[in-house]
XYZ file of C-alpha atoms in Angstrom:
457
model
C -0.011 -0.001 0.008
C 1.374 3.293 -0.952
C 0.984 5.898 1.733
C 0.792 9.719 1.457
C 0.036 12.089 4.228
C 0.412 15.876 4.449
C 1.041 17.923 7.593
C 1.623 21.531 8.268
C 5.219 22.703 8.025
C 7.002 22.212 11.291
C 10.433 22.238 12.828
C 11.627 18.916 11.072
C 12.745 20.544 7.784
C 15.110 23.092 9.167
C 16.443 20.729 11.983
C 16.523 17.386 10.187
C 18.323 18.344 6.918
C 20.790 20.561 8.813
C 21.524 17.846 11.384
C 21.946 15.296 8.701
C 24.397 17.384 6.661
C 26.297 18.331 9.899
C 26.597 14.602 10.748
C 27.860 13.841 7.213
C 30.411 16.612 7.165
C 31.698 15.640 10.747
C 31.848 11.790 10.327
C 31.636 10.917 6.645
C 33.057 13.878 4.627
C 34.434 11.326 2.106
C 30.823 10.677 1.001
C 30.419 14.104 -0.427
C 32.544 13.287 -3.518
C 31.816 9.678 -3.792
C 29.124 7.824 -5.882
C 26.785 6.164 -3.429
C 24.436 3.178 -3.625
C 21.329 3.541 -1.444
C 19.768 0.241 -0.231
C 16.137 1.011 -0.631
C 13.043 -1.099 0.051
C 10.570 1.739 -0.461
C 9.763 2.040 3.236
C 10.007 5.215 5.318
C 13.511 4.916 6.494
C 15.131 4.164 3.133
C 12.975 6.757 1.382
C 14.123 9.430 3.862
C 17.743 8.357 3.470
C 17.552 8.655 -0.373
C 15.721 12.016 -0.141
C 18.201 13.473 2.365
C 21.156 12.484 0.327
C 19.580 13.994 -2.774
C 18.726 17.151 -0.927
C 22.354 17.360 0.250
C 23.644 17.178 -3.345
C 25.212 13.689 -3.100
C 25.681 11.489 -6.157
C 23.423 8.546 -5.457
C 21.887 5.430 -7.175
C 19.124 3.296 -5.794
C 19.481 -0.488 -5.273
C 16.248 -2.419 -4.710
C 15.781 -6.182 -4.021
C 12.638 -7.930 -4.980
C 12.453 -10.956 -2.770
C 9.047 -12.119 -4.080
C 7.772 -12.773 -0.632
C 4.644 -10.553 -0.689
C 3.019 -11.436 -3.989
C 1.941 -8.365 -5.973
C 3.096 -6.052 -3.241
C 6.636 -7.066 -3.871
C 6.345 -5.900 -7.503
C 4.569 -2.721 -6.438
C 7.532 -1.913 -4.136
C 9.849 -2.347 -7.113
C 7.694 -0.069 -9.306
C 7.592 2.555 -6.486
C 11.469 2.540 -6.269
C 11.699 2.920 -10.030
C 9.427 5.924 -9.979
C 11.330 7.473 -7.186
C 14.507 7.140 -9.222
C 12.873 8.929 -12.074
C 11.731 11.707 -9.747
C 15.269 12.090 -8.342
C 16.802 11.525 -11.810
C 19.167 8.912 -10.449
C 20.084 5.329 -11.645
C 17.983 2.414 -10.253
C 19.307 -1.160 -9.950
C 16.914 -3.978 -9.200
C 17.459 -7.667 -8.576
C 14.927 -10.535 -8.276
C 15.421 -13.379 -5.895
C 13.604 -16.723 -5.370
C 14.027 -16.275 -1.592
C 11.983 -19.229 -0.394
C 13.893 -21.694 -2.703
C 17.239 -20.300 -1.616
C 16.269 -20.612 2.111
C 15.147 -24.154 1.682
C 18.332 -25.172 -0.241
C 20.560 -23.520 2.405
C 18.482 -24.726 5.342
C 18.098 -21.223 6.803
C 15.287 -18.859 7.766
C 13.604 -16.591 5.241
C 14.966 -13.535 7.002
C 18.584 -14.820 7.012
C 18.313 -15.945 3.395
C 17.070 -12.536 2.334
C 19.948 -10.848 4.085
C 22.512 -13.129 2.588
C 21.106 -12.617 -0.840
C 20.916 -8.853 -0.715
C 24.352 -8.205 0.762
C 25.906 -10.577 -1.847
C 24.234 -8.646 -4.548
C 25.176 -5.227 -3.097
C 28.766 -6.496 -2.941
C 28.647 -7.336 -6.613
C 27.263 -3.939 -7.496
C 30.141 -2.216 -5.520
C 32.618 -4.653 -7.282
C 31.243 -3.568 -10.662
C 31.830 0.108 -9.891
C 28.144 1.036 -9.487
C 29.068 2.896 -6.268
C 32.039 3.433 -3.985
C 29.971 2.878 -0.800
C 26.613 1.253 0.239
C 24.419 3.311 2.445
C 21.749 1.647 4.582
C 18.948 3.370 6.525
C 19.523 1.759 9.970
C 18.558 4.271 12.731
C 18.639 4.632 16.464
C 15.545 2.354 16.998
C 17.125 -0.309 14.955
C 20.200 -0.193 17.179
C 18.071 -0.553 20.349
C 16.156 -3.501 18.782
C 19.438 -5.200 17.854
C 20.718 -4.694 21.374
C 17.673 -6.378 22.900
C 17.806 -9.262 20.348
C 21.504 -9.954 21.146
C 20.804 -9.513 24.970
C 18.150 -12.209 24.669
C 20.366 -14.635 22.896
C 23.591 -13.971 24.842
C 26.429 -12.020 23.548
C 29.699 -10.159 24.270
C 30.496 -6.408 24.319
C 30.348 -6.200 20.510
C 26.758 -7.526 20.495
C 25.680 -4.772 22.903
C 27.671 -1.925 21.374
C 25.162 -1.194 18.562
C 25.158 -1.387 14.816
C 28.470 -0.039 13.512
C 28.288 3.183 11.526
C 30.953 1.975 9.297
C 31.531 -1.634 8.220
C 34.008 -1.691 5.309
C 32.125 -0.186 2.400
C 28.830 -0.154 4.298
C 27.881 3.220 5.758
C 24.946 3.855 8.099
C 24.454 7.634 8.322
C 21.103 7.637 10.075
C 22.079 5.967 13.314
C 21.749 9.134 15.412
C 18.114 9.670 14.370
C 15.016 7.989 15.802
C 12.280 6.352 13.799
C 9.769 9.084 14.910
C 12.164 11.798 13.629
C 12.537 10.171 10.272
C 8.766 9.653 9.856
C 8.096 13.170 11.049
C 10.400 14.612 8.377
C 8.919 12.442 5.655
C 5.360 13.582 6.587
C 6.353 17.230 6.776
C 7.961 16.913 3.335
C 4.782 15.192 1.976
C 6.722 12.294 0.553
C 5.128 9.006 -0.271
C 6.382 5.676 0.748
C 5.501 1.904 0.758
C 4.133 0.220 3.775
C 5.078 -3.409 4.348
C 2.311 -4.959 6.375
C 4.659 -7.797 7.557
C 6.443 -5.165 9.718
C 3.479 -5.259 12.162
C 3.446 -9.149 12.400
C 4.723 -9.869 15.909
C 5.437 -13.504 15.156
C 8.914 -12.164 14.211
C 11.110 -11.477 17.111
C 12.342 -8.017 15.881
C 8.670 -6.875 15.341
C 7.587 -8.194 18.742
C 10.511 -6.132 20.334
C 9.674 -3.074 18.152
C 5.912 -2.955 18.915
C 5.746 -4.366 22.501
C 8.966 -3.692 24.225
C 10.509 -0.579 22.796
C 7.405 1.604 23.371
C 7.498 0.655 27.105
C 11.202 1.487 27.327
C 10.792 4.793 25.644
C 7.999 5.694 28.091
C 10.514 5.477 30.972
C 12.211 8.727 29.904
C 11.612 11.341 27.182
C 15.260 11.043 26.201
C 15.643 7.311 26.577
C 17.061 6.757 23.144
C 19.610 9.446 23.572
C 20.779 8.077 26.915
C 20.749 4.598 25.494
C 22.949 5.781 22.608
C 25.441 7.203 25.167
C 25.483 3.860 26.955
C 26.221 2.004 23.728
C 29.018 4.514 22.995
C 30.519 3.701 26.389
C 30.307 -0.073 25.632
C 31.844 0.449 22.318
C 34.822 2.214 23.845
C 35.110 -0.552 26.501
C 35.226 -2.892 23.554
C 38.192 -1.021 22.132
C 39.932 -1.337 25.438
C 39.262 -5.121 25.396
C 40.510 -5.349 21.759
C 43.732 -3.554 22.561
C 44.369 -5.963 25.475
C 43.465 -9.031 23.380
C 45.868 -7.830 20.587
C 48.645 -7.546 23.175
C 47.877 -11.166 24.296
C 47.729 -12.344 20.737
C 51.199 -10.954 20.005
C 52.626 -12.683 23.137
C 50.900 -16.025 22.636
C 50.721 -16.621 18.878
C 53.567 -17.513 16.596
C 52.928 -17.473 12.879
C 54.546 -19.684 10.220
C 52.933 -18.965 6.910
C 49.248 -19.416 7.140
C 49.591 -21.384 10.388
C 49.291 -20.004 13.914
C 50.954 -21.783 16.844
C 50.184 -21.255 20.491
C 51.350 -22.946 23.585
C 48.683 -24.863 25.526
C 50.256 -24.097 28.998
C 50.012 -20.327 28.390
C 46.291 -20.691 27.355
C 45.612 -22.729 30.539
C 46.959 -19.758 32.574
C 44.584 -17.125 31.098
C 42.073 -15.553 33.398
C 39.116 -15.253 32.800
C 39.834 -18.096 30.486
C 36.480 -18.419 28.682
C 36.314 -14.677 27.725
C 39.992 -14.540 26.701
C 39.688 -17.681 24.545
C 36.466 -16.276 22.923
C 38.306 -13.092 21.838
C 41.597 -14.682 20.921
C 39.981 -17.295 18.617
C 36.758 -15.734 17.353
C 38.099 -14.986 13.958
C 38.364 -18.734 13.444
C 34.756 -19.369 14.614
C 35.593 -22.270 17.093
C 33.201 -22.690 19.978
C 34.964 -21.808 23.236
C 33.794 -25.009 24.948
C 35.409 -27.126 22.251
C 38.643 -25.142 22.510
C 38.696 -25.828 26.269
C 38.211 -29.545 25.651
C 41.219 -29.436 23.242
C 43.389 -27.956 25.978
C 42.774 -31.188 27.977
C 42.785 -33.583 24.975
C 45.544 -35.897 23.684
C 47.855 -34.957 20.779
C 46.175 -35.420 17.450
C 42.725 -34.319 18.503
C 41.177 -31.666 16.301
C 38.240 -29.391 15.734
C 37.084 -27.657 12.660
C 34.980 -24.661 11.726
C 33.740 -23.707 8.270
C 37.224 -22.445 7.154
C 39.817 -23.503 9.745
C 41.232 -26.532 11.536
C 42.723 -26.532 15.066
C 44.825 -29.514 16.152
C 46.328 -30.411 19.434
C 49.959 -31.142 18.658
C 51.811 -32.202 21.803
C 52.049 -29.059 23.864
C 50.745 -26.669 21.202
C 47.496 -25.817 19.333
C 48.020 -25.459 15.604
C 45.512 -23.467 13.491
C 45.421 -23.084 9.769
C 42.926 -22.609 6.946
C 41.318 -25.757 5.627
C 42.919 -26.490 2.275
C 40.787 -25.717 -0.735
C 41.884 -28.310 -3.182
C 42.361 -26.994 -6.803
C 41.413 -30.523 -8.047
C 39.673 -33.625 -6.670
C 42.473 -35.885 -7.847
C 44.035 -38.243 -5.317
C 47.055 -39.130 -7.433
C 49.323 -37.092 -9.748
C 51.492 -38.926 -12.287
C 54.999 -37.881 -13.518
C 56.400 -39.117 -16.807
C 60.220 -39.267 -17.478
C 60.194 -36.343 -19.794
C 58.823 -33.857 -17.133
C 61.344 -31.306 -15.851
C 59.042 -29.332 -13.491
C 55.617 -29.646 -11.884
C 53.796 -26.785 -10.045
C 51.018 -28.624 -8.238
C 50.482 -30.201 -5.702
C 54.134 -29.638 -4.837
C 56.560 -27.564 -7.071
C 59.325 -29.847 -7.966
C 62.270 -29.448 -10.356
C 63.876 -32.528 -12.036
C 67.408 -32.558 -13.425
C 69.266 -35.621 -14.765
C 73.012 -36.360 -14.302
C 73.302 -33.834 -11.488
C 75.380 -35.205 -8.620
C 75.711 -32.030 -6.571
C 75.203 -32.355 -2.875
C 71.702 -31.250 -1.820
C 70.214 -30.530 1.593
C 67.939 -33.477 2.372
C 65.103 -31.066 3.294
C 65.250 -29.312 -0.059
C 65.584 -32.308 -2.360
C 67.074 -35.623 -3.090
C 69.394 -37.354 -5.602
C 68.090 -40.707 -6.774
C 69.382 -43.711 -8.776
C 67.204 -43.150 -11.803
C 67.532 -46.609 -13.147
C 65.751 -48.000 -10.081
C 62.591 -45.972 -10.939
C 59.531 -47.328 -12.841
C 57.737 -44.574 -14.668
C 55.333 -42.941 -14.444
C 56.066 -41.854 -10.898
C 53.168 -41.160 -8.655
C 52.499 -38.364 -6.143
C 50.060 -39.082 -3.374
C 49.191 -38.156 0.214
C 50.382 -40.615 2.873
C 47.854 -43.284 4.101
C 47.499 -45.387 7.156
C 49.731 -48.490 6.880
C 52.245 -46.874 4.604
C 55.870 -47.878 5.221
C 59.251 -47.208 3.696
C 63.058 -47.851 4.346
C 64.391 -44.595 5.709
C 67.750 -43.657 4.287
C 70.452 -45.378 6.244
C 68.288 -48.136 7.495
C 67.838 -51.615 6.142
C 64.596 -52.313 8.054
C 61.319 -50.897 7.093
C 59.448 -48.375 9.165
C 55.789 -47.347 9.232
C 55.393 -43.726 8.265
C 53.182 -43.095 11.324
C 56.117 -44.158 13.591
C 58.573 -42.056 11.455
C 56.465 -38.947 11.841
C 56.215 -39.551 15.660
C 59.921 -40.060 15.985
C 60.779 -37.042 13.883
C 58.259 -34.903 15.927
C 56.439 -33.847 12.689
C 53.514 -31.620 13.606
C 50.128 -33.155 12.991
C 49.187 -30.632 10.312
C 52.413 -31.034 8.492
C 51.992 -34.798 8.565
C 48.516 -34.534 7.011
C 49.888 -32.316 4.308
C 52.919 -34.506 3.405
C 53.188 -35.826 -0.135
C 54.939 -39.110 -1.219
C 56.783 -39.691 -4.413
C 56.202 -43.406 -5.347
C 57.613 -45.677 -7.922
C 54.921 -48.338 -8.367
C 53.827 -49.313 -4.828
C 57.242 -48.353 -3.277
C 57.686 -45.004 -1.607
C 60.770 -43.325 -3.054
C 60.757 -40.116 -1.083
C 58.714 -38.650 1.863
C 58.915 -35.204 0.304
C 60.692 -32.752 2.409
C 61.829 -35.373 4.989
C 63.625 -38.566 3.983
C 64.625 -40.590 0.873
C 64.060 -44.324 0.752
C 67.200 -46.300 1.302
C 66.378 -48.545 -1.729
C 66.635 -45.596 -4.192
C 69.789 -44.014 -2.920
C 72.901 -43.339 -5.131
C 75.585 -46.053 -4.726
C 78.960 -46.785 -6.327
C 77.101 -48.847 -8.971
C 74.732 -45.992 -9.961
C 74.991 -45.069 -13.652
C 72.207 -42.503 -14.111
C 71.067 -40.019 -11.430
C 68.013 -37.772 -11.053
C 68.024 -34.810 -8.718
C 64.683 -33.568 -7.536
C 64.554 -30.180 -5.782
C 61.637 -28.579 -3.884
C 60.940 -25.055 -4.949
C 61.641 -22.880 -1.789
C 58.094 -21.473 -1.747
C 56.499 -24.914 -2.107
C 58.055 -27.071 0.501
C 55.463 -29.343 2.083
C 52.711 -27.535 0.272
C 49.469 -29.366 0.136
């Protein structure tokens, strides 16, 4: 339903526009010269944002998502936004989504699916140069509602500190203003907007908080939102103090080798308060704190995973690294006798007749005549064994790794060079004694690991 109301001129025009421009000039002066995308639904908040930006002389374009959740009303919302774009003489970008299908496929709620879809699309628009920043119409009431939602679910300081005004390329310039102020300005200007009837349905948690809890809280004090905003600012500042403390801890506790982080278990056990410190230290990896605490008491080799990371207990340390995204699903890679270099899964250089001494960790020299081509590269498997250089008896790889104190993650990322079923070289660690160069060797093959690819998975 398109809504239009007219009121007498009041104080909103002189105060609202001036306050908005003062806020922009003080906190976001870079927006003045940038091209901006306005995320617009057609509702009061986003219409006011678009109109204010237009009145302030900013270069804007409108971005509207049609989620097809409200039948003909969804299409009417889109048409309204297109007409507004014509009125303002600005570009309009629209995108259609089958939101219910996406939610079902991903096993998520409609609200979460819509959020994921729209921000992915907004990101693509920014990537295509349609705008330098995305502006959303979140305001002071939204921040209060989010606080109450997070409070009801359990959260840390960041969940109580309010919606951030800047999050990368996303800017929220209306956070100081209340819903009433925005609506009052819209009515005073006699602008039309679209009303989403689902916003009054209290089966949704946010709507229940908006219509039943927030009015009661506001009735406690005429400046409740203002005082609440100050409280959130104090919480955000406390959050900065915590972040600075945690960053100092991280520098003391974490050691980095490439993409891997290493931290001593005994130092984590001494942290106090442990649960909170662990949460902040490891939150970028998305590991549940309770699982990290279990790992502190676990045996070597135990691991936990999140969507993108793996954490392993390796003797007296925890090792954290990204989960490998394989470039191919192949389990084996074959090497013919004419190949002089491979780049994946390990970068190796092959040279014949080269008898120069080579550091065992960087490569090996092999009796070529003992090889059966094609050679095969594969990951190690349970039950694998070889004859380590200098030994006449065979040894299981699992025992070899243990004796050499090879970290669990390195062990899992180790590749083997094989001739038939025989292991020729545990790459980066040890040559098999059966393939060593002897006094009877006629033809040699030197295989070197590229320095950037050692033990690469």
